[in-house]
Short mmCIF file of C-alpha atoms in Angstrom, two decimals:
data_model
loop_
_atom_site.label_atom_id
_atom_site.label_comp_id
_atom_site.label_asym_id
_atom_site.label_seq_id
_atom_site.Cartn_x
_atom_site.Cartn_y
_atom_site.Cartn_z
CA UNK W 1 17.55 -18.01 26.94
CA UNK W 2 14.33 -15.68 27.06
CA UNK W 3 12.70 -17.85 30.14
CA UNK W 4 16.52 -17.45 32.19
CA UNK W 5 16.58 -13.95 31.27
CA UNK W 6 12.97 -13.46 32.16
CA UNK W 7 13.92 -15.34 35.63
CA UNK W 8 16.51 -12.66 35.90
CA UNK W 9 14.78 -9.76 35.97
CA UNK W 10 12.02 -11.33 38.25
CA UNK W 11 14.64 -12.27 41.09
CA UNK W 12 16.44 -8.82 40.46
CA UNK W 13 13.71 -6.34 40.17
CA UNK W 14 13.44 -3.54 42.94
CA UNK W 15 10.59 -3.33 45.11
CA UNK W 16 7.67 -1.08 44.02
CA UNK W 17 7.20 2.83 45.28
CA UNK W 18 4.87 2.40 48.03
CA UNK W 19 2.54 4.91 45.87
CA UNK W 20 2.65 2.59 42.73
CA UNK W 21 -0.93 1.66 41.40
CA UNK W 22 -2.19 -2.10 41.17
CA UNK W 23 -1.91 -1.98 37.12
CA UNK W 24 1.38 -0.80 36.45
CA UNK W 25 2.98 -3.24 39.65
CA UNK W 26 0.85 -6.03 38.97
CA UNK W 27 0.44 -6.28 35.16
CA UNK W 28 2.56 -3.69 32.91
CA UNK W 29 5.87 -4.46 34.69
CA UNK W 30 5.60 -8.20 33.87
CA UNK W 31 4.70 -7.70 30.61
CA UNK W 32 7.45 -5.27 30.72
CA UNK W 33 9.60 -7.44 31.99
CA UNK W 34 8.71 -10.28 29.31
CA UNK W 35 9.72 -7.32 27.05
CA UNK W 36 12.99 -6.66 27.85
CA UNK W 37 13.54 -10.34 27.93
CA UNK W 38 13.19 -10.16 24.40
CA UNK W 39 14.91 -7.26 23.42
CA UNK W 40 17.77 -8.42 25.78
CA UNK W 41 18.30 -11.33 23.80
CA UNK W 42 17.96 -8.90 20.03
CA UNK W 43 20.57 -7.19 21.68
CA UNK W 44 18.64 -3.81 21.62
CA UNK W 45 20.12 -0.78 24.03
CA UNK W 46 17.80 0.94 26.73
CA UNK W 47 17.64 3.70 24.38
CA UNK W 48 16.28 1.75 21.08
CA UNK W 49 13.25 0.29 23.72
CA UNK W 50 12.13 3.49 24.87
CA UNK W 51 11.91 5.02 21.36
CA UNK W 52 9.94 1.23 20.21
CA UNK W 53 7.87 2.54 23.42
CA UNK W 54 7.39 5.95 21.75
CA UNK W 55 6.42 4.22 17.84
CA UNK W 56 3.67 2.45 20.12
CA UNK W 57 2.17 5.49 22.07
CA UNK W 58 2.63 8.36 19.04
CA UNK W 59 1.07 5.95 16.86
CA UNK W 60 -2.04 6.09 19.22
CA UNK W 61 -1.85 9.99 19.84
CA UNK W 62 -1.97 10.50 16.20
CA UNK W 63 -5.39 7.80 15.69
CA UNK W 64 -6.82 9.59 18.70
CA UNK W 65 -6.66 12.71 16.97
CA UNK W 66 -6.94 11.66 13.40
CA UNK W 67 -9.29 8.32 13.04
CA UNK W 68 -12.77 8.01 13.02
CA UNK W 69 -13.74 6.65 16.59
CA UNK W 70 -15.14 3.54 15.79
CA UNK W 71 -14.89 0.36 18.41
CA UNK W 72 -12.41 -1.05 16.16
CA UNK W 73 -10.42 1.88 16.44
CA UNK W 74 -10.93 2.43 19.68
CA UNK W 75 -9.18 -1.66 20.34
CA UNK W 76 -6.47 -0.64 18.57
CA UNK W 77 -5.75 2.67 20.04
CA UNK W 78 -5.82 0.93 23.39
CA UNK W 79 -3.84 -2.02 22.66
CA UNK W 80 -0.72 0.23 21.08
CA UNK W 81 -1.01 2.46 24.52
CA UNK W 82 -0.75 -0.63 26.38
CA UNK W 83 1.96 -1.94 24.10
CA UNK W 84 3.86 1.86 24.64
CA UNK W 85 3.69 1.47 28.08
CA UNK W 86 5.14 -2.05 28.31
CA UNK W 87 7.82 -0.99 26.68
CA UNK W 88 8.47 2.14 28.69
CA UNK W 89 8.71 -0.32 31.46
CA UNK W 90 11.38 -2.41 29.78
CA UNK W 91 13.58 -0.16 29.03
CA UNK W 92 14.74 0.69 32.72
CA UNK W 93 15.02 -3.54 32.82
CA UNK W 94 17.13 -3.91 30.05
CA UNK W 95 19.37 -1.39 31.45
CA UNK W 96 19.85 -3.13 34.36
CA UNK W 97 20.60 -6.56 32.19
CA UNK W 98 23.05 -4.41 30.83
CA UNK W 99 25.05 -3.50 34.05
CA UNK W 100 23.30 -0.11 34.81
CA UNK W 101 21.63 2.75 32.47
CA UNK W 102 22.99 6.44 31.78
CA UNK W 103 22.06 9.72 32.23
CA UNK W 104 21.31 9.93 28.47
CA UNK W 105 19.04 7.03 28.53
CA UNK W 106 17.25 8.56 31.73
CA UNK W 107 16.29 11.94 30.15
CA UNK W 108 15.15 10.37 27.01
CA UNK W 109 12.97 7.90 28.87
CA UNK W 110 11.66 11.38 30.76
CA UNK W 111 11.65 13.33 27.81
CA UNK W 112 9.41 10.58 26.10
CA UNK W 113 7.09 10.50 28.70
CA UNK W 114 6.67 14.51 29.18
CA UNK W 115 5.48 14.46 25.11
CA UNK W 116 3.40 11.25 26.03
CA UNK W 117 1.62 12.91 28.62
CA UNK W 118 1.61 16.47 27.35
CA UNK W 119 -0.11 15.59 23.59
CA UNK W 120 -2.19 12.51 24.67
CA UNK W 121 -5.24 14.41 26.21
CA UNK W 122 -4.96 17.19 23.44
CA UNK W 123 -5.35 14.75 20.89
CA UNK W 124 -8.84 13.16 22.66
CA UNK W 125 -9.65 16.93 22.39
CA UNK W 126 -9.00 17.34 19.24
CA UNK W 127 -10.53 13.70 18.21
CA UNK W 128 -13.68 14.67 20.27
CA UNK W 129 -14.12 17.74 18.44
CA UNK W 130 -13.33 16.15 15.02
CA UNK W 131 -16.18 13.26 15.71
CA UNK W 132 -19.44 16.13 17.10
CA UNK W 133 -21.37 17.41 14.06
CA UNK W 134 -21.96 20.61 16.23
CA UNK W 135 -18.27 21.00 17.05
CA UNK W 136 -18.78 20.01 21.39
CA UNK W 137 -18.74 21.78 23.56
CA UNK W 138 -18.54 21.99 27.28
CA UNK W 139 -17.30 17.96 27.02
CA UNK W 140 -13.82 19.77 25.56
CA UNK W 141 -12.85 21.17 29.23
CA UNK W 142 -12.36 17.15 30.18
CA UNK W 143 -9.67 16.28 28.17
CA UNK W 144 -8.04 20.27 28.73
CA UNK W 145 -8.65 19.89 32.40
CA UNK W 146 -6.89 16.14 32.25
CA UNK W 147 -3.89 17.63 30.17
CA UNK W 148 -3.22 19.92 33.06
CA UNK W 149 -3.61 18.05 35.57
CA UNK W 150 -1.25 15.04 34.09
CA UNK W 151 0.89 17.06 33.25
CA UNK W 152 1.58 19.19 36.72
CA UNK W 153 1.45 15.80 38.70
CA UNK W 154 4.21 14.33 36.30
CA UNK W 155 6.45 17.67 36.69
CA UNK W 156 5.73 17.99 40.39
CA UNK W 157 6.95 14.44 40.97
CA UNK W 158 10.48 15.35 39.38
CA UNK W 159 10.89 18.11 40.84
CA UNK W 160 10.22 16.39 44.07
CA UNK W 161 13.05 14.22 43.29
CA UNK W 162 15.45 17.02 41.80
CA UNK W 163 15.00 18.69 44.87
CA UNK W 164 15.23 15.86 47.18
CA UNK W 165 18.16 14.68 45.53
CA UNK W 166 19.27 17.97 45.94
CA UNK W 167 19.39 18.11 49.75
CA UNK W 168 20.02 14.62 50.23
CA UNK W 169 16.60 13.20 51.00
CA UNK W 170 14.85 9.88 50.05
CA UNK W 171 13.19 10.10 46.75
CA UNK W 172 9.18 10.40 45.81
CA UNK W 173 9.78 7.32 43.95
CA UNK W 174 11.80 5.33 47.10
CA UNK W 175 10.83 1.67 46.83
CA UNK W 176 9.48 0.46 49.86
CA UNK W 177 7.48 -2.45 48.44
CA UNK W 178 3.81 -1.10 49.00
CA UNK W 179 0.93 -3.29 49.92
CA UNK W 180 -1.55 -4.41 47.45
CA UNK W 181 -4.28 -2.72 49.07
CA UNK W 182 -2.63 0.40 48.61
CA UNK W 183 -1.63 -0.27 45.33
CA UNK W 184 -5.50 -1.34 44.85
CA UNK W 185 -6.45 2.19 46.39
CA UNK W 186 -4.65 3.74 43.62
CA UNK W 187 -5.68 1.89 40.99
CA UNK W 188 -7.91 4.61 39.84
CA UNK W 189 -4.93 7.41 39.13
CA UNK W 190 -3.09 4.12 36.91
CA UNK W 191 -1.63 5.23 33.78
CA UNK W 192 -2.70 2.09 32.63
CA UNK W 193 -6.43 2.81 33.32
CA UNK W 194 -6.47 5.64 30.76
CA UNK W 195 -5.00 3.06 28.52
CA UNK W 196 -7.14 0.91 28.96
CA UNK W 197 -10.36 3.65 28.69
CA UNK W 198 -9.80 3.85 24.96
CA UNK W 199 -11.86 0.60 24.15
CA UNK W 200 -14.59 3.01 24.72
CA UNK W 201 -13.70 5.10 21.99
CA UNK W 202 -16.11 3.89 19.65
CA UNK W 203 -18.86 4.79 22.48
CA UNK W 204 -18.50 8.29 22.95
CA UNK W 205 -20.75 8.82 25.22
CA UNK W 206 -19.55 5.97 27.47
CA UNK W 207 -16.20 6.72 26.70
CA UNK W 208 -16.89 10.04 28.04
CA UNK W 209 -18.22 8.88 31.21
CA UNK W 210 -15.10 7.01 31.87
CA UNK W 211 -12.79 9.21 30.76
CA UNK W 212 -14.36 11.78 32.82
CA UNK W 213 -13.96 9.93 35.85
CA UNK W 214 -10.65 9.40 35.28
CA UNK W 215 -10.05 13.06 35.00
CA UNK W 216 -11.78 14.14 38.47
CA UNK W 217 -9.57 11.33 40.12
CA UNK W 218 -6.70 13.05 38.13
CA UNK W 219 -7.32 16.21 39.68
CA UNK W 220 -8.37 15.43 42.96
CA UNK W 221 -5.25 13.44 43.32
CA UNK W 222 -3.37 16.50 42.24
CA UNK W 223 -4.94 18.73 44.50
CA UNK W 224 -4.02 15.93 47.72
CA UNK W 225 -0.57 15.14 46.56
CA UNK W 226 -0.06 18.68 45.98
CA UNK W 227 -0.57 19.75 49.24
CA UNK W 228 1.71 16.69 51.00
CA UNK W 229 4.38 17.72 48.34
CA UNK W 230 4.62 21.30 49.36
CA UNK W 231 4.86 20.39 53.19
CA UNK W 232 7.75 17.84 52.36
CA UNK W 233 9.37 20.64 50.55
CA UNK W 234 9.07 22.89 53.47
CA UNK W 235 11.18 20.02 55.51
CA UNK W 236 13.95 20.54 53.56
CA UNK W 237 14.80 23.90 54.66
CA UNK W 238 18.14 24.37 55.88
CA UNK W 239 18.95 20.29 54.77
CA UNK W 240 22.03 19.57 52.64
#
């Protein structure tokens, strides 16, 4: 049953957005899909995945911000965020193994992901501050700077699609099956790279270095996509 249902979803599923990074194409939407494989056959909804998606992330947040940051810690933090995030990815599967999601199991998905992205950087703030004897300093603008920019991107790109939607045009998101050197190019902006960052928790000075990286790609893909965004918007005019 799991390995036809598994089978299923492989000769079913969409192409990916020609913008999709290598780690969420290539590795969190099989083991996505292997997820909703087995939830299809437990007979869980869409709706029950997404919040076993949540248990995994919020349960990292909250060590982030909470734990010591040991290298222990720091293995577990990562593998529950890369747990989370398989599970996000099955729940949008197991709708479709159920004939087709809802609304209602869209916004929570959305709504999910908006807390996700909103808290996780705040808590490596407040982790990092918890962890220096002298309180930080300056290394506190990474995390704040990464919250911002995470969080713009991630409202941007819905609003791209509200408003494309909106006037009848193709969405951000429109699978076109993208190449694997582009999704290679992009591995660097991969949620699943910040996931994966955490094993450096218990390093805090190496963790820093990564994570910091991660946060200048963050923002200089904001500033790029930003500017492509607003010219796409300015097609619209007068469409729809």
């Amino acid at each position: 049953m799991l390995v036809e249902t598994y089978r299923s979803l492989e000769r079913a599923q969409k192409g990916h957005a020609r913008g999709a990074p290598a780690y969420s194409v290539y590795v969190n939407r099989r083991l996505g899909r292997l997820f909703a494989s087995l939830a299809y056959g437990l007979g869980l909804t869409p709706n029950q995945v997404s919040l076993i998606s949540a248990a995994h992330t919020f349960l990292a947040i909250g060590l982030i911000a909470l734990a010591p940051p040991t290298v222990w810690i720091g293995l577990v933090i990562a593998l529950l965020l890369v747990l989370g995030y398989a599970w996000d990815s099955a729940d949008g599967q197991v709708a479709r193994l159920r004939g087709g999601g809802s609304p209602q199991g869209e916004w929570l998905d959305h709504f999910i992901d908006t807390l996700k992205i909103s808290s996780l950087h705040l808590a490596v703030l407040v982790g990092l501050y918890r962890a220096s004897p002298d309180g930080a300093g300056w290394q506190l603008l990474i995390p704040l700077l990464f919250s911002v920019a995470a969080t713009a991107t991630f409202t941007a790109m819905l609003l791209n699609d509200l408003l494309k939607g909106k006037h009848a045009q193709a969405s951000t998101h429109e699978r076109g099956g993208g190449t694997l050197g582009r999704s290679l190019l992009v591995l660097p902006t991969d949620f699943g790279l910040v996931c994966l960052v955490f094993v450096l928790w218990g390093w805090p000075s190496v963790f820093l270095a990564g994570y910091g990286l991660l946060t200048a790609v963050a923002v200089a893909f904001l500033a790029l996509a930003a500017r492509k965004w607003f010219r796409e918007m300015g097609s619209l005019r007068g469409s729809g």
